[in-house]
mmCIF file of C-alpha atoms in Angstrom:
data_model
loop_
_atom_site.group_PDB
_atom_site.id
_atom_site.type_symbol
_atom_site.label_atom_id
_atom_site.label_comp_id
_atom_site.label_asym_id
_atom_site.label_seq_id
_atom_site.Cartn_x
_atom_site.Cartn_y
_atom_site.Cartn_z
ATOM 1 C CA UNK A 1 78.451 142.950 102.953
ATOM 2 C CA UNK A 2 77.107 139.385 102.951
ATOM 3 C CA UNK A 3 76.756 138.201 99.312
ATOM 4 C CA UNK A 4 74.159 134.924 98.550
ATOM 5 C CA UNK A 5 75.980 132.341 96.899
ATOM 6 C CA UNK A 6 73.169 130.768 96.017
ATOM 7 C CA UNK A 7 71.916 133.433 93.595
ATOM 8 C CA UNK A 8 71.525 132.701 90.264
ATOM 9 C CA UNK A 9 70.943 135.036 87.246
ATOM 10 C CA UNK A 10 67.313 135.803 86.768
ATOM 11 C CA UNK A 11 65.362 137.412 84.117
ATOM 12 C CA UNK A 12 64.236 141.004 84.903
ATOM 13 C CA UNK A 13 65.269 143.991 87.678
ATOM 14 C CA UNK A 14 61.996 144.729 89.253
ATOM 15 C CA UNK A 15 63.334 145.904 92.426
ATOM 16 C CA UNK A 16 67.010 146.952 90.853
ATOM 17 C CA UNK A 17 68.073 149.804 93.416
ATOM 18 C CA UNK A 18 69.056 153.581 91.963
ATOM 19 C CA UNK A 19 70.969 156.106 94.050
ATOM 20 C CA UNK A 20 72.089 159.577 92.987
ATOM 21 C CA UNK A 21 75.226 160.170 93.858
ATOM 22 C CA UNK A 22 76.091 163.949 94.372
ATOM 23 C CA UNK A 23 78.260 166.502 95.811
ATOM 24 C CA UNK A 24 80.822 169.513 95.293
ATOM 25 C CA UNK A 25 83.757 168.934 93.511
ATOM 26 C CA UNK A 26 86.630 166.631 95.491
ATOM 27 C CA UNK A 27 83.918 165.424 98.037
ATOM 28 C CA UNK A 28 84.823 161.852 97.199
ATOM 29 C CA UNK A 29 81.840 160.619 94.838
ATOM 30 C CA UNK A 30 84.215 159.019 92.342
ATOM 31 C CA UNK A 31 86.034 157.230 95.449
ATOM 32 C CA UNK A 32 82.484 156.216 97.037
ATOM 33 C CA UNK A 33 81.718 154.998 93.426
ATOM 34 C CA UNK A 34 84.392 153.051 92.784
ATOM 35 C CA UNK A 35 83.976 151.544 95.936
ATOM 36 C CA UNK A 36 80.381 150.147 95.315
ATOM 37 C CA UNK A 37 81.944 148.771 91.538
ATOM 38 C CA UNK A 38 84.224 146.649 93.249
ATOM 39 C CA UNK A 39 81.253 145.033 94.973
ATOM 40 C CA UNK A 40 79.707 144.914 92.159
ATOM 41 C CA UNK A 41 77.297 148.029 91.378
ATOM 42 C CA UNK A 42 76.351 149.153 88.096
ATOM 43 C CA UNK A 43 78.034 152.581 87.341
ATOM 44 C CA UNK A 44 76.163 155.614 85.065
ATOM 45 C CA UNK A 45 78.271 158.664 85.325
ATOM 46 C CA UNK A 46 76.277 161.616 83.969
ATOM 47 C CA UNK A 47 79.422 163.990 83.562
ATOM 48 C CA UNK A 48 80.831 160.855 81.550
ATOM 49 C CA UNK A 49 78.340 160.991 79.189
ATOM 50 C CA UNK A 50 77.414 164.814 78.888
ATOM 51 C CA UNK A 51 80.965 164.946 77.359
ATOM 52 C CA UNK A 52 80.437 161.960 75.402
ATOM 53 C CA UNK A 53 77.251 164.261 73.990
ATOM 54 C CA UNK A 54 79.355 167.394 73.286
ATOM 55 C CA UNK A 55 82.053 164.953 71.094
ATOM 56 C CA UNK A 56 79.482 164.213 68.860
ATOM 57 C CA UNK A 57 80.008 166.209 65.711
ATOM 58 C CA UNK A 58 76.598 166.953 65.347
ATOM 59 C CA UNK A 59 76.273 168.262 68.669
ATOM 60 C CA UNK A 60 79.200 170.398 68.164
ATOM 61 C CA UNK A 61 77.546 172.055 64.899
ATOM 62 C CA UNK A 62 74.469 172.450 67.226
ATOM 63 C CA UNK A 63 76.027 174.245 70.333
ATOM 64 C CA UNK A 64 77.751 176.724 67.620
ATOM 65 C CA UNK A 65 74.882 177.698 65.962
ATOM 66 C CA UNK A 66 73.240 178.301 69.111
ATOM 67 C CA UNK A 67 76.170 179.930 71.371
ATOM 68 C CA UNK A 68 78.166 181.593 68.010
ATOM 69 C CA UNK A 69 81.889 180.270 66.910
ATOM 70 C CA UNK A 70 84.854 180.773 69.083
ATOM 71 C CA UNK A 71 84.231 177.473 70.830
ATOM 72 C CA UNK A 72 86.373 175.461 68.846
ATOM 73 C CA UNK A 73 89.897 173.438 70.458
ATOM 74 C CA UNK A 74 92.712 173.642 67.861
ATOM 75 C CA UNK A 75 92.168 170.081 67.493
ATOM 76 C CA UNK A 76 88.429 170.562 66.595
ATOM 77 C CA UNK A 77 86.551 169.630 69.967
ATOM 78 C CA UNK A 78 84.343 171.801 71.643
ATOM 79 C CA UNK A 79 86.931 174.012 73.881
ATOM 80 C CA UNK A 80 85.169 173.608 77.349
ATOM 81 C CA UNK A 81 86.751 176.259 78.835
ATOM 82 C CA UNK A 82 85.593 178.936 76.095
ATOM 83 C CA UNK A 83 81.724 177.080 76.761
ATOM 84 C CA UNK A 84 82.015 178.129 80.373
ATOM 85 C CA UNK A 85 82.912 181.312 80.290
ATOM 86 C CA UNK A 86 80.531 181.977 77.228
ATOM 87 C CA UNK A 87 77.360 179.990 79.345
ATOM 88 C CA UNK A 88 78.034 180.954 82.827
ATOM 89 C CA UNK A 89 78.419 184.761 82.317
ATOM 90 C CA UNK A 90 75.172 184.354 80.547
ATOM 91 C CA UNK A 91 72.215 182.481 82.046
ATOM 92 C CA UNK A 92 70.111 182.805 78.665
ATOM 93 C CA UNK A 93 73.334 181.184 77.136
ATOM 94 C CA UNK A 94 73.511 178.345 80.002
ATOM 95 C CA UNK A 95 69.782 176.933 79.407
ATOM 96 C CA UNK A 96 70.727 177.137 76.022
ATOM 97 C CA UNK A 97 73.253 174.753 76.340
ATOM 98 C CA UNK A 98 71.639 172.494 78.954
ATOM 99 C CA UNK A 99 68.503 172.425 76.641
ATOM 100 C CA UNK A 100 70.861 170.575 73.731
ATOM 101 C CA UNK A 101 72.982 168.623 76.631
ATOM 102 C CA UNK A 102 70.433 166.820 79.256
ATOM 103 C CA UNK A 103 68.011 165.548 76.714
ATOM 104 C CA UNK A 104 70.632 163.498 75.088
ATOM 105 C CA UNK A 105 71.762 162.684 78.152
ATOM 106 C CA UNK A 106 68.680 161.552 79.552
ATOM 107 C CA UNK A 107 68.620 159.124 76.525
ATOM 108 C CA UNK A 108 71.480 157.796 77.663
ATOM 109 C CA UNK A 109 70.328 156.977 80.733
ATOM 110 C CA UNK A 110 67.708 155.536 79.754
ATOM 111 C CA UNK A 111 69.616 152.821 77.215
ATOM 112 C CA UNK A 112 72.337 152.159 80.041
ATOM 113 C CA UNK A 113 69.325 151.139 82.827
ATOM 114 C CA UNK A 114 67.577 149.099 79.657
ATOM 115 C CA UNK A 115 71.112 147.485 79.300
ATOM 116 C CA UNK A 116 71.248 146.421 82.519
ATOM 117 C CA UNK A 117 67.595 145.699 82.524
ATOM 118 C CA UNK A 118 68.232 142.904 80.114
ATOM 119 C CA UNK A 119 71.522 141.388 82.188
ATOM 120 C CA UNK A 120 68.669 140.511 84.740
ATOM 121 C CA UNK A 121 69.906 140.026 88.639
ATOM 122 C CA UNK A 122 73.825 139.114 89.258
ATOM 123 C CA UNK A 123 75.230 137.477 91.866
ATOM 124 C CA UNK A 124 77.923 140.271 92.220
ATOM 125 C CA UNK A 125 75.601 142.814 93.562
ATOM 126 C CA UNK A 126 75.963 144.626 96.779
ATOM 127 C CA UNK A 127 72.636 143.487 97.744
ATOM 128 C CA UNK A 128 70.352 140.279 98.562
ATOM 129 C CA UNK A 129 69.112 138.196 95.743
ATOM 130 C CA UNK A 130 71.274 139.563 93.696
ATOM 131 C CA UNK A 131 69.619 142.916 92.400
ATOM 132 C CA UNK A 132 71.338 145.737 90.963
ATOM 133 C CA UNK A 133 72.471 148.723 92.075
ATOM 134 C CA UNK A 134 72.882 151.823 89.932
ATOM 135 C CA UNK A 135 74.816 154.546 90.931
ATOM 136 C CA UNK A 136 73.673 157.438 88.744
#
C-alpha cells in the first residue's frame, strides 16, 4: 500500500478508521491482525483485555460472589475452564458474567482509542494522510 512520505504528525484523528475484526476460532483474525500492525495499524484486542478484567482481584471477588466459589486456579486466578462450564450450562449465569466483564471492557476501549486520539495522525498508517486504523 502506497504510504505518503510527506506526512507529518498532526494533532487530532477526526477521520481515524475502526474495523471489527471477527470470526470463529482459527479463521485467521490474529494473522490478518498482525498483518495490518506491521503496516502500521493500531491494535485493541477485546479477548486481550476481557482477561486483563478477570485478573483484577477485585473482579475476581466480584464474579465469586455472583457465580459462587469453585472458580478459583490453585494459583489464585479465576480458573476459566470452571467459568465456562459454570456460565455456559447456565444462560442466567452467562449474562451474569458478561454484565461484570463488557462494561469494564468497554472502558477500556474507550482509554485505548483516547490514547491514540492524543498520538494524532502517523506516518506509519496503512492509509493516506496518515490516519489511524484501529483494529478492534
Amino acid at each position: 500500500m502506497p504510504r505518503n512520505e510527506d506526512v507529518k504528525r498532526t494533532e487530532g484523528i477526526g477521520s481515524s478508521w475502526k474495523v471489527g475484526l471477527t470470526g470463529g476460532i482459527g479463521s485467521g483474525k490474529s494473522t490478518i491482525a498482525r498483518a495490518f500492525e506491521a503496516l502500521g495499524a493500531h491494535r485493541i484486542d477485546a479477548d486481550q483485555l476481557a482477561h486483563e478484567v478477570l485478573d483484577d482481584p477485585a473482579v475476581m471477588g466480584e464474579v465469586e460472589d455472583t457465580l459462587g466459589s469453585g472458580l478459583r486456579a490453585a494459583d489464585g486466578t479465576l480458573d476459566r475452564d470452571a467459568i465456562a462450564k459454570r456460565v455456559f450450562a447456565d444462560e442466567a449465569s452467562l449474562n451474569l458474567l458478561e454484565a461484570i466483564i463488557h462494561p469494564r471492557v468497554r472502558n477500556r476501549i474507550e482509554d485505548r482509542l483516547a490514547q491514540i486520539a492524543r498520538m494524532g495522525f502517523d506516518d506509519r498508517s496503512p492509509l493516506p494522510g496518515g490516519r489511524p486504523l484501529i483494529l478492534l
